[in-house]
Coordinates of C-alpha atoms in Angstrom, one line a residue:
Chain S
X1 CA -23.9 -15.9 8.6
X2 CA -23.2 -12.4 9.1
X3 CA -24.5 -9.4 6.9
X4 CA -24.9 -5.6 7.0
X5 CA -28.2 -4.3 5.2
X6 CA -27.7 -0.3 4.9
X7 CA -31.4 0.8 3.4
X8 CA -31.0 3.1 0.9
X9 CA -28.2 3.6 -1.1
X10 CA -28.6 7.4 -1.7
X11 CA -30.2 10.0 0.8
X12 CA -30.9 13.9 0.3
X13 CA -31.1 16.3 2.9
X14 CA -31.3 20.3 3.4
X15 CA -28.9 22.0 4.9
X16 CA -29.7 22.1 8.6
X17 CA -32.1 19.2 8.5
X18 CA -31.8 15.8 10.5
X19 CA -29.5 13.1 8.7
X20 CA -31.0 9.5 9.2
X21 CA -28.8 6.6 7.7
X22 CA -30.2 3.1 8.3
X23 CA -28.3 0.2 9.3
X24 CA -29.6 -3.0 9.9
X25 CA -27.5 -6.4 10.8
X26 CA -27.3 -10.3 11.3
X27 CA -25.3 -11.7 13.7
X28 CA -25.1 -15.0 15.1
X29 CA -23.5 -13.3 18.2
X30 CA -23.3 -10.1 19.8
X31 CA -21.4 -8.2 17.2
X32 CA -19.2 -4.8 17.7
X33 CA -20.7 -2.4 15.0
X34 CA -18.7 0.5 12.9
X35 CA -19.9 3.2 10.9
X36 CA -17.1 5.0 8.4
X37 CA -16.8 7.7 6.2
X38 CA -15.6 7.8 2.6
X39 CA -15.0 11.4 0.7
X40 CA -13.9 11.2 -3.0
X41 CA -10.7 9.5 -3.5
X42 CA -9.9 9.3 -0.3
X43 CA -9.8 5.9 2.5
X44 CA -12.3 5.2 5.4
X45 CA -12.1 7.6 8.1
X46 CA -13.9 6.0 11.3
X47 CA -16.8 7.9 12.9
X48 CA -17.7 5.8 15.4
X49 CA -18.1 2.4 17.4
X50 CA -20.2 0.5 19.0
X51 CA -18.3 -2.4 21.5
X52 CA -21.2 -3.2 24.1
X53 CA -21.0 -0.2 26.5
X54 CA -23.3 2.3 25.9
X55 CA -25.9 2.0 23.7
X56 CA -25.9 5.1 22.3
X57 CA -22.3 6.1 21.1
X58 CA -21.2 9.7 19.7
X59 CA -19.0 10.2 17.1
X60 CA -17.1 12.8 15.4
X61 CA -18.6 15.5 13.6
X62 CA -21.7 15.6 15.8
X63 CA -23.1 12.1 14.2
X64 CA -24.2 9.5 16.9
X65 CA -25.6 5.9 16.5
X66 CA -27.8 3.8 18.8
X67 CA -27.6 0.4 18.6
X68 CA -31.0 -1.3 19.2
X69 CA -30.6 -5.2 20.1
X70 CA -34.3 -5.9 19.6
X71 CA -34.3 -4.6 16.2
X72 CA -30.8 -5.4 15.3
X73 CA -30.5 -1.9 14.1
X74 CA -27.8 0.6 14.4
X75 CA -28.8 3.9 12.5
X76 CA -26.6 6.8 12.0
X77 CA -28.1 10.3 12.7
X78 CA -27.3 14.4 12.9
X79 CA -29.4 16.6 14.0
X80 CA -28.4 19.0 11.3
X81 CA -26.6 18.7 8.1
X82 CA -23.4 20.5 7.3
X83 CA -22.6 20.9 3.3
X84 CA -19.4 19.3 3.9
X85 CA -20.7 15.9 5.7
X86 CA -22.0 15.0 1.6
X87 CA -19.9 11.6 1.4
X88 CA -20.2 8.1 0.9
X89 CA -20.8 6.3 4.6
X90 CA -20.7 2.3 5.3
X91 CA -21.8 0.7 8.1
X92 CA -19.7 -2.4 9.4
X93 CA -20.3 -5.3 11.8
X94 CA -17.5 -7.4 13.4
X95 CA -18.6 -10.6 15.1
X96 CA -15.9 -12.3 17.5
X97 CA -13.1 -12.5 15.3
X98 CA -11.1 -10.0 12.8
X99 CA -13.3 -9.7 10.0
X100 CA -15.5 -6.7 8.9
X101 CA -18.3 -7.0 7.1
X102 CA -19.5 -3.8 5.3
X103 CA -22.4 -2.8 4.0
X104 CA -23.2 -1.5 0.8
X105 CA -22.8 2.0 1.4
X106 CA -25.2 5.1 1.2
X107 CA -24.5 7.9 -0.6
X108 CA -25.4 11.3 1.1
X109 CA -26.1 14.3 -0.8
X110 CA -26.9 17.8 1.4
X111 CA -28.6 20.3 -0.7
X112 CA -27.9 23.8 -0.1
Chain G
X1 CA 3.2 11.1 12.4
X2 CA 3.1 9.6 8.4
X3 CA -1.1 8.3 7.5
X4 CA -1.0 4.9 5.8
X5 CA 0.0 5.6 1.9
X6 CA -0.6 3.2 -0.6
X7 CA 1.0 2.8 -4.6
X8 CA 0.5 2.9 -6.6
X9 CA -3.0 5.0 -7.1
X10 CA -4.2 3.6 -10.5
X11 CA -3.2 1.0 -12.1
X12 CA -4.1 -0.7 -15.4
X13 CA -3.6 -4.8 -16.3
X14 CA -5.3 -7.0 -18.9
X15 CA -6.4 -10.8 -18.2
X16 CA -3.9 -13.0 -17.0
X17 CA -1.3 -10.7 -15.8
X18 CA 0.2 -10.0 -12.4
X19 CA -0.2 -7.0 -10.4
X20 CA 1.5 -6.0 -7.1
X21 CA 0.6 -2.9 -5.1
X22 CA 2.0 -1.9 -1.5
X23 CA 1.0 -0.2 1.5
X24 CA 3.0 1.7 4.4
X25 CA 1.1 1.1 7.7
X26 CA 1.2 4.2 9.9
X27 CA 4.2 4.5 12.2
X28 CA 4.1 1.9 14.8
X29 CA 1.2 -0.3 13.9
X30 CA 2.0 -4.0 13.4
X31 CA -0.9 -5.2 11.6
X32 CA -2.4 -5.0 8.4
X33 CA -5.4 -5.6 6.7
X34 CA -6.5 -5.7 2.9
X35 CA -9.9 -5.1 1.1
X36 CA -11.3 -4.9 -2.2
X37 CA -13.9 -2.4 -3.1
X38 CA -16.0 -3.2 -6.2
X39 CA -17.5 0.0 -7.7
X40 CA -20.7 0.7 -5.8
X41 CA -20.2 -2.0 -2.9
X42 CA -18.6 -1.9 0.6
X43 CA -15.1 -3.1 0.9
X44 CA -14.4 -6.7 1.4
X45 CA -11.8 -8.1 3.5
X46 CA -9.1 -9.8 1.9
X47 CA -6.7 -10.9 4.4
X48 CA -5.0 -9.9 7.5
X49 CA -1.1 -9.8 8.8
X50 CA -0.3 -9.3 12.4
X51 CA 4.0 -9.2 12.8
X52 CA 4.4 -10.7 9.0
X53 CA 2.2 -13.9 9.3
X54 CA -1.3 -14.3 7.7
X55 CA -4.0 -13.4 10.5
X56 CA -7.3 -14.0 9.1
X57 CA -8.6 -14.4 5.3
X58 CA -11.8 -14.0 3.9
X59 CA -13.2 -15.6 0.7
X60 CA -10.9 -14.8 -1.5
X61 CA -9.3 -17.5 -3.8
X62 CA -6.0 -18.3 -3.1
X63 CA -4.2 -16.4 -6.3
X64 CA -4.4 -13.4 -4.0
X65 CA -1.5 -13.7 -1.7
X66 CA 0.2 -11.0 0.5
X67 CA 3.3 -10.7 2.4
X68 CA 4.1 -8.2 5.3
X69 CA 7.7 -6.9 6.2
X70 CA 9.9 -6.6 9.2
X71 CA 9.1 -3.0 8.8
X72 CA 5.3 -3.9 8.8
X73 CA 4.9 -2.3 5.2
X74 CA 3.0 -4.7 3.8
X75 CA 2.2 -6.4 -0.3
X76 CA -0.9 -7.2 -2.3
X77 CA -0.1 -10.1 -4.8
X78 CA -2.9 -11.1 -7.2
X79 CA -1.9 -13.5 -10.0
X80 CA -4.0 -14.6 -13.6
X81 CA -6.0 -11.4 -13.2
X82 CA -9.8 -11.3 -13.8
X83 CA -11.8 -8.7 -15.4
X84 CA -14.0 -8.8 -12.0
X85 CA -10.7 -8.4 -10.4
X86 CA -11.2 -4.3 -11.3
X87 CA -11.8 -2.8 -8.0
X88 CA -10.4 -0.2 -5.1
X89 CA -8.2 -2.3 -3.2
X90 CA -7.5 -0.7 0.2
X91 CA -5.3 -1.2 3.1
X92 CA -6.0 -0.8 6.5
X93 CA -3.4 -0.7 9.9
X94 CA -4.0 -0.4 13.4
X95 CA -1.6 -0.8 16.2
X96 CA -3.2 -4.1 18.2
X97 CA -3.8 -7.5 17.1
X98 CA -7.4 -7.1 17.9
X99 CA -8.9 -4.5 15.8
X100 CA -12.0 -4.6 17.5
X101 CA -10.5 -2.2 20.3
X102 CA -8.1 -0.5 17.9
X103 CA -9.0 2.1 14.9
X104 CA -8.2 0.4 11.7
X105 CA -6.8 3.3 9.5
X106 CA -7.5 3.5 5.8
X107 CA -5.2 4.5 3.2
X108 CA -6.5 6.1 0.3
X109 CA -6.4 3.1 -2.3
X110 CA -5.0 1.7 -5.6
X111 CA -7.4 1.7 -8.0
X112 CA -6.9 -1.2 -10.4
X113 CA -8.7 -1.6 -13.8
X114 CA -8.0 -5.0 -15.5
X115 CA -9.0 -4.7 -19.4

């Protein structure tokens, strides 16, 4: 069975400081791994993916994600957060196939 | 170059009725992909079309139905609605059969509240 675990469904940060969202995973296989972005009434916007190149893959908006076989994680980070990266963000897993499994979501809040 | 738009944005049904809601895939992508977003939870995939024929489902009962068009514009169909039914249903294109190495782009949603 395949499932997306994303600890913490709401994480605060300064302004400036490092943004850490968790993502853990089951797979039977080898998945390809997705994290996405959701502002307020608007649709997933795709920050980055993880197909089995590199390990650690950069996104847009300076956030990057390592993805770590041996813990079957693939947390999101930023070295420093920007007011306007406050949003909801989901973490995704695709085994072989065309179905995405999404996490629950964690909702970031940057505090001026 | 038109984003994926979906209608309508809110919606409102009671039990048992039938609801529709549509989705314009951005220009030249030929597949489709549905999800249902409960309040608080990640989306869950629906169903996929790939040049009008069902391409994947997940587990969804079967009064959800879809259809996609020659112009790869694409239907939602759910029938007897459910109060649990309320959700953000969002639609999804990309240009490749194989959204693994294709972006999936989302469209805003239709939110749908069945009373």
């Amino acid at each position: 069975a395949q499932s997306v675990t994303q600890l913490g469904s709401h994480v605060s940060v300064s302004e400036g400081a490092l943004v850490l969202l968790r993502c853990n995973y089951s797979s039977s296989v080898p998945p390809y791994l997705f994290w996405y972005v959701q502002y307020p009434n608007q649709g997933l916007q795709l920050l980055l993916k993880y197909t089995s190149a590199a390990t650690l893959v950069k996104g847009i908006n300076g956030f990057e994600a390592e993805f770590k076989k041996s813990e079957t994680s693939f947390h999101l980070t930023k070295p420093s957060a920007h007011m306007s990266d406050a949003a909801e963000y989901f973490c995704a897993v695709r085994p072989p196939g065309n179905q995405f499994y999404f996490g629950t979501g964690t909702s970031l809040t940057v505090i001026p | 170059e038109t984003g994926v738009t979906q209608s309508p944005t809110h919606l409102i049904k009671t039990r048992g009725q039938q609801v529709t809601l549509r989705c314009s895939s951005q220009s030249g992508h030929n597949t489709v992909s549905w999800y249902q977003q409960a309040l608080g939870q990640g989306p869950q995939f629906i169903f996929q079309y790939y040049r009008e024929e069902e391409n994947g489902r997940g587990n969804f009962p079967p009064r959800f139905s879809g259809l996609q068009f020659p112009n790869y514009s694409s239907e939602l169909n759910v029938n007897a609605l459910e109060l649990d039914d309320s959700a953000l249903y969002l639609c999804a294109s990309s240009l490749v059969r194989d959204t693994l190495t294709d972006t999936q782009y989302f469209g805003p949603g239709t939110r749908l509240t069945v009373l």
